[in-house]
Amino acid sequence: MTTFPDGFLWGAATASYQIEGAVHADGRVPSIWDTFSHTPGKVHHGHTGDVACDHYHRYREDVQTMSWLGLQAYRFSVAWPRLADLGFYDRLVDALLDEGIAPVATLYHWDLPQSLQDKGGWTDRDTAYRFADYATRVHDLLGDRVRTWTTLNEPWVSAFVGYGSGRHAPGVSDPATAFTAAHHLMLAHGLGVQALRAAGAESISLTLNLTPILGDPGPARLVDGLANRIFLDPVLRGAYPDDVLEHLSRYTEVSLDDLATIAEPIDVLGVNYYTVNRVVADPAAEGSPEHPGTQGIAWTQPHGALTEMGWEVIPSGLEDLLVRLSQDYPGVPLMITENGVAVPDGVADPERIAYLDGHVRAVHAAIGKGVDLRGYFVWSLLDNFEWARGYDKRFGLVRVDYDTLERTPRDSARWFRDVIARNGLPA
């Protein structure tokens, strides 16, 4: 029996635009993902989040499913475009608490109001201050019941996929803009922490997608800086790494005076892990637009088994990542805020069970090496709108029929239910 520490938190995660639907309900205004998904050619098959899983109207059914699973916590995001009427989240939090499920609220999971994008979005410094105002408003409504808060989800994606390659909303492809957006997202995080602290928030975190970079040491170090340390070091050390700052300064100017705000102490670091990247030096390579300035570096083919997303399945990467974080950034507790896999559709999903089993064992091994890891959230509770991939890729413990919106727990849901019940895995 592989048993986890007492108090280890088991949960599942979703995000507002990916599951809620109801994009015109109760005063919601358009987001950048409404605009992007309705632009021909941006999302597979022209899919949008207009209906998604209709969680907005079916949340009670979904909370009952969470209760059946035995979830101890549910990580959801608040939609900034719903700021005019946040009553849905008031009802959702009450429903969760009625079932003994702790709400974990993420304030930003990529659905920036289009009105702010029209003023520059994350390239406009003022957006960071608007985020702090928004954080205060949400805490005013939910802070008496929500104990755990996350400022941003995966700012790397918002900056470098949204403004670097343009594969995500708002669809900008400009490396200088991407670096500026990254800095302003971190500033928003710091200002958001200040706002939440002032409002009395108990536990505040930031969630980063962290991807180990394997391969030739020189290229791997550069890409690691642009993928991981560009956020880790400012937030946890109060400074950009020297190599990253040198690289960044070729593209844009940022105010280093912001670093004191960016480094506001957090209580937990959220870690989203899916795979690793492998790189080699290649003088003919054009590099990656999501890692600006990587000309001469090639991304090599993944090894071994791949997911439906084409990502390498490598649980050891998660163990190594957690040990590295514990050693390089000591004193900050960690939480796995997303880990999951897209596999072929069906209720029987042995590939998902195998993936999750391997990664949960990697988490346990990291704890055994002294990593202060507080919990594990599966991505995702439900099949959902997988951003530019539309509805083709399915990550859910629960299958969603997008024609009828019927929910069906998969075999992996029953597997995870057993893991939670025993607080561990069979030997």
XYZ file of C-alpha atoms in Angstrom:
427
model
C 0.000 0.000 0.000
C 1.314 3.430 -0.995
C -0.186 5.742 1.620
C -0.107 9.528 1.568
C 0.355 11.780 4.617
C -2.645 12.597 6.767
C -4.296 15.756 5.486
C -3.100 15.273 1.902
C -5.699 16.992 -0.283
C -7.328 15.175 -3.199
C -9.269 17.189 -5.761
C -10.147 17.864 -9.373
C -9.916 21.025 -11.449
C -11.777 22.877 -14.201
C -11.840 26.378 -15.694
C -14.691 28.770 -16.341
C -14.624 29.192 -20.131
C -13.940 25.508 -20.648
C -17.075 24.236 -18.895
C -19.594 26.963 -18.017
C -21.253 27.960 -21.276
C -24.036 30.524 -20.689
C -21.875 33.212 -22.247
C -24.726 35.734 -22.373
C -26.276 34.989 -18.984
C -26.653 37.455 -16.119
C -24.671 40.322 -17.535
C -21.584 38.400 -18.642
C -19.551 40.416 -21.134
C -17.423 39.007 -23.970
C -13.977 37.629 -23.223
C -10.968 37.306 -25.490
C -11.854 33.636 -25.896
C -15.335 34.493 -27.158
C -13.748 36.719 -29.776
C -10.988 34.258 -30.645
C -13.163 31.151 -30.875
C -15.670 32.942 -33.090
C -12.897 33.958 -35.492
C -12.803 31.458 -38.376
C -9.757 29.219 -38.402
C -8.672 29.811 -34.827
C -10.224 26.748 -33.129
C -10.570 23.239 -34.523
C -13.887 22.757 -36.332
C -14.996 26.266 -35.329
C -15.835 25.086 -31.820
C -16.623 27.700 -29.160
C -17.339 27.798 -25.451
C -20.856 29.151 -25.962
C -22.409 26.044 -24.398
C -19.410 23.899 -23.397
C -20.629 21.551 -20.611
C -23.372 24.000 -19.558
C -21.958 23.781 -16.041
C -23.518 27.184 -15.352
C -26.945 25.545 -15.358
C -25.885 22.027 -14.331
C -23.527 22.796 -11.473
C -25.693 21.034 -8.892
C -25.484 17.788 -10.858
C -21.726 18.251 -11.175
C -21.313 18.915 -7.463
C -23.207 15.705 -6.749
C -20.728 13.894 -8.986
C -17.880 15.455 -7.021
C -19.479 14.232 -3.822
C -19.821 10.712 -5.255
C -16.134 10.832 -6.171
C -15.252 11.788 -2.617
C -13.441 14.940 -3.705
C -12.058 16.859 -0.760
C -11.530 20.014 -2.836
C -12.621 21.454 -6.163
C -10.469 23.917 -8.061
C -12.531 26.193 -10.320
C -11.943 29.572 -11.887
C -14.028 32.696 -11.602
C -14.837 34.322 -14.945
C -13.705 37.943 -14.904
C -16.337 38.695 -17.601
C -19.031 37.817 -15.028
C -17.950 40.605 -12.675
C -21.298 42.400 -13.046
C -23.068 39.440 -11.409
C -21.009 36.861 -9.537
C -24.060 35.153 -8.077
C -23.275 31.884 -9.848
C -20.102 31.476 -7.796
C -21.975 32.340 -4.620
C -24.343 29.441 -5.347
C -21.538 27.118 -6.448
C -19.491 27.686 -3.297
C -22.518 27.064 -1.091
C -23.285 23.840 -2.963
C -19.693 22.659 -2.537
C -19.649 23.412 1.164
C -22.970 21.621 1.622
C -21.198 18.476 0.364
C -18.088 19.020 2.462
C -15.944 19.962 -0.547
C -13.444 22.797 -0.097
C -13.658 25.453 -2.836
C -10.317 26.497 -4.346
C -10.844 29.627 -6.439
C -8.606 30.704 -9.314
C -9.114 34.332 -10.257
C -7.738 34.230 -13.798
C -7.782 31.263 -16.156
C -7.316 33.107 -19.453
C -10.753 34.676 -20.056
C -9.763 38.346 -20.036
C -12.679 40.711 -20.718
C -12.504 41.812 -24.347
C -12.974 45.418 -23.231
C -9.591 45.253 -21.478
C -7.974 43.614 -24.485
C -9.262 46.493 -26.589
C -7.115 48.758 -24.392
C -4.046 46.568 -24.831
C -4.787 43.563 -22.644
C -1.744 42.240 -20.811
C 0.532 44.547 -22.804
C -1.087 47.448 -20.944
C 0.311 47.912 -17.453
C -3.051 49.174 -16.221
C -4.569 45.706 -16.694
C -2.536 44.522 -13.700
C -4.205 47.152 -11.512
C -7.631 46.287 -12.872
C -6.910 42.687 -11.878
C -6.229 43.739 -8.289
C -9.556 45.593 -8.208
C -11.283 42.500 -9.554
C -9.586 40.298 -6.930
C -10.927 42.544 -4.185
C -14.451 42.372 -5.595
C -14.437 38.587 -5.774
C -13.034 38.237 -2.271
C -15.685 40.616 -0.953
C -18.322 38.158 -2.173
C -16.707 34.796 -1.485
C -14.011 35.430 1.087
C -16.159 34.400 4.039
C -16.326 30.854 2.597
C -13.343 30.423 0.261
C -10.117 29.864 2.171
C -7.743 29.069 -0.701
C -7.102 31.448 -3.586
C -4.995 31.300 -6.742
C -4.199 34.516 -8.566
C -3.296 33.290 -12.058
C -3.297 29.994 -13.889
C -0.321 29.387 -16.178
C 0.785 32.931 -17.027
C 3.356 31.445 -19.418
C 0.516 30.281 -21.661
C -1.283 33.626 -21.465
C 1.893 35.469 -22.436
C 3.748 33.244 -24.870
C 0.925 31.267 -26.491
C -1.455 34.236 -26.464
C 1.054 36.888 -27.556
C 4.055 34.896 -28.846
C 2.775 32.237 -31.218
C -0.790 33.534 -31.230
C -2.210 30.003 -31.007
C -4.403 31.158 -28.117
C -6.436 34.274 -27.499
C -5.890 37.115 -28.151
C -3.998 35.671 -31.130
C -1.042 38.079 -31.223
C 2.304 36.914 -32.615
C 4.984 39.337 -31.440
C 7.897 38.309 -29.172
C 8.362 41.763 -27.644
C 4.687 41.894 -26.773
C 4.886 38.417 -25.231
C 7.673 39.423 -22.838
C 5.815 42.593 -21.872
C 2.658 40.584 -21.215
C 4.608 38.115 -19.072
C 5.934 40.913 -16.869
C 2.530 42.538 -16.486
C 0.951 39.182 -15.608
C 3.495 38.775 -12.822
C 2.799 42.320 -11.674
C -0.912 41.469 -11.637
C -0.120 38.452 -9.503
C 1.784 40.565 -6.981
C -0.890 43.245 -6.861
C -3.511 40.526 -6.546
C -1.673 39.023 -3.579
C -1.597 42.451 -1.928
C -5.317 42.928 -2.550
C -6.226 39.497 -1.209
C -4.025 39.928 1.869
C -5.629 43.292 2.583
C -9.037 41.637 2.322
C -8.054 38.905 4.773
C -7.446 35.910 2.497
C -6.080 32.904 4.382
C -4.064 31.076 1.722
C -2.821 32.512 -1.579
C -1.067 30.718 -4.405
C 0.093 31.093 -7.981
C -0.206 28.218 -10.446
C 2.540 27.727 -13.029
C 2.772 25.172 -15.808
C 6.284 23.850 -15.301
C 7.939 21.715 -17.942
C 11.318 20.044 -17.397
C 13.628 20.683 -20.351
C 15.863 17.753 -21.272
C 18.665 17.508 -23.832
C 21.802 19.450 -24.736
C 22.825 21.447 -21.637
C 23.189 24.866 -23.279
C 19.911 24.862 -25.203
C 18.117 23.189 -22.288
C 19.277 25.918 -19.900
C 18.082 28.694 -22.223
C 14.680 27.121 -22.803
C 14.296 26.361 -19.091
C 14.834 30.050 -18.432
C 12.168 31.049 -20.928
C 9.671 28.391 -19.846
C 10.150 28.049 -16.101
C 12.638 30.356 -14.369
C 11.188 33.484 -16.009
C 8.274 33.116 -13.558
C 9.766 31.113 -10.696
C 12.637 33.459 -9.932
C 10.794 36.807 -9.897
C 7.987 35.378 -7.759
C 10.087 33.318 -5.340
C 13.452 35.135 -5.390
C 12.491 38.679 -6.292
C 14.724 38.867 -9.364
C 14.889 37.756 -12.957
C 17.658 35.202 -13.574
C 20.631 36.955 -15.179
C 20.423 34.904 -18.370
C 16.691 35.530 -18.703
C 17.039 39.264 -18.036
C 19.741 39.532 -20.694
C 17.505 37.704 -23.143
C 14.385 39.691 -22.244
C 16.193 43.034 -22.609
C 16.744 42.339 -26.309
C 12.995 42.546 -26.840
C 11.480 44.971 -24.363
C 12.053 47.095 -21.284
C 10.431 46.230 -17.977
C 10.500 48.043 -14.661
C 12.691 46.115 -12.237
C 11.125 48.203 -9.483
C 8.072 45.950 -9.903
C 9.972 42.957 -8.567
C 9.282 43.809 -4.931
C 5.564 43.612 -5.682
C 5.907 40.518 -7.857
C 7.699 38.750 -5.002
C 4.926 39.244 -2.454
C 5.078 36.047 -0.360
C 2.720 33.244 -1.325
C 1.550 30.369 0.839
C 1.621 27.631 -1.797
C 3.023 27.224 -5.303
C 0.634 25.438 -7.647
C 2.313 23.120 -10.139
C 0.671 22.023 -13.381
C 2.591 19.137 -14.936
C 1.869 17.168 -18.093
C 5.122 16.272 -19.854
C 8.730 17.224 -20.621
C 10.330 18.918 -23.626
C 13.536 17.733 -25.306
C 15.855 20.124 -27.146
C 19.143 19.975 -29.060
C 21.443 22.485 -30.704
C 20.702 22.734 -34.425
C 22.121 25.692 -36.380
C 19.397 25.317 -39.016
C 16.502 25.364 -36.542
C 14.193 28.367 -36.448
C 13.384 27.960 -32.761
C 9.944 28.313 -31.223
C 7.742 31.424 -31.341
C 6.582 30.489 -27.845
C 10.206 30.717 -26.674
C 11.366 33.869 -28.492
C 15.040 33.998 -29.367
C 15.624 30.265 -29.598
C 16.924 30.207 -33.152
C 19.466 27.395 -33.405
C 17.518 25.175 -31.013
C 15.341 22.290 -32.177
C 12.603 20.511 -30.257
C 13.126 16.773 -30.746
C 10.556 14.031 -30.993
C 9.120 12.764 -27.706
C 10.148 9.318 -26.493
C 7.919 6.337 -25.794
C 4.175 6.471 -25.242
C 2.316 9.626 -26.269
C -1.008 11.101 -25.217
C -3.752 12.228 -27.603
C -2.151 15.678 -27.378
C 1.112 14.206 -28.668
C 2.797 14.680 -25.302
C 5.323 12.237 -23.891
C 4.139 10.185 -20.909
C 6.940 10.478 -18.345
C 5.983 10.333 -14.649
C 9.635 10.542 -13.606
C 9.635 14.075 -14.970
C 7.115 15.058 -12.311
C 9.142 13.501 -9.500
C 12.315 15.208 -10.717
C 10.512 18.541 -11.088
C 9.145 18.441 -7.550
C 12.545 17.569 -6.094
C 14.144 20.386 -8.079
C 11.583 22.927 -6.891
C 12.063 21.816 -3.301
C 15.834 22.227 -3.596
C 15.985 25.414 -5.683
C 13.107 27.256 -3.997
C 13.001 25.916 -0.438
C 10.378 26.904 2.080
C 7.415 27.122 -0.298
C 4.876 24.274 -0.012
C 3.803 22.765 -3.325
C 0.455 21.591 -4.673
C -0.200 19.659 -7.881
C -2.985 21.845 -9.258
C -3.284 20.040 -12.602
C -2.159 16.653 -13.856
C -4.071 14.603 -16.360
C -4.219 13.177 -19.841
C -6.223 13.200 -23.052
C -6.912 9.658 -24.284
C -9.334 8.179 -26.843
C -13.001 8.700 -26.052
C -14.936 6.074 -24.157
C -16.091 5.188 -20.669
C -13.393 2.528 -20.363
C -10.131 4.492 -20.193
C -7.286 2.217 -19.077
C -4.707 4.598 -20.561
C -5.891 7.372 -18.251
C -5.804 5.096 -15.222
C -2.252 4.039 -16.101
C -1.177 7.662 -16.591
C -2.677 8.847 -13.319
C -1.383 5.839 -11.398
C 2.152 6.493 -12.599
C 2.028 10.176 -11.758
C 0.448 9.687 -8.337
C 3.250 7.235 -7.572
C 5.770 9.848 -8.718
C 4.185 12.340 -6.326
C 4.477 9.833 -3.489
C 8.132 9.215 -4.339
C 8.824 12.958 -4.238
C 7.207 13.229 -0.814
C 9.452 10.373 0.282
C 12.438 12.484 -0.769
C 11.350 15.297 1.512
C 9.241 17.435 -0.826
C 6.570 19.423 1.039
C 3.648 18.570 -1.219
C 0.164 19.284 0.091
C -2.229 17.833 -2.488
C -3.067 16.580 -5.971
C -5.775 17.823 -8.361
C -6.669 15.831 -11.469
C -7.224 17.673 -14.717
C -10.045 17.429 -15.264
C -13.354 16.669 -13.611
C -15.204 16.874 -16.939
C -14.406 16.663 -20.613
C -14.332 20.271 -21.751
C -13.424 22.889 -24.345
C -9.708 22.256 -24.850
C -8.922 25.767 -26.087
C -7.652 25.833 -29.689
C -8.206 22.066 -29.908
C -11.937 22.531 -29.376
C -13.815 19.493 -28.115
C -11.635 16.882 -29.829
C -9.376 16.170 -26.846
C -10.943 14.679 -23.729
C -9.330 14.999 -20.289
C -12.317 14.244 -18.053
C -12.786 11.697 -15.321
C -16.396 12.181 -16.379
C -17.377 11.823 -20.026
C -19.587 14.545 -21.502
C -21.800 13.843 -24.510
C -21.688 17.220 -26.215
C -24.969 16.587 -28.058
C -27.042 15.753 -24.971
C -24.694 17.072 -22.230
C -25.170 13.767 -20.404
C -22.404 13.026 -17.894
C -21.030 9.486 -17.470
C -18.286 8.686 -14.946
C -15.425 6.826 -16.585
C -13.528 3.886 -15.142
C -10.847 6.391 -14.124
C -13.405 8.196 -11.963
C -14.016 4.994 -10.032
C -10.261 4.429 -9.798
C -9.714 7.950 -8.422
C -12.609 7.504 -6.021
C -10.811 4.481 -4.571
C -7.518 6.387 -4.343
C -9.190 9.129 -2.327
C -11.004 6.664 -0.080
C -7.796 4.845 0.848
C -5.584 7.979 0.711
C -3.212 6.018 -1.455
C -2.602 3.281 -3.977
C -2.289 -0.494 -3.814
C 1.292 -1.714 -3.481
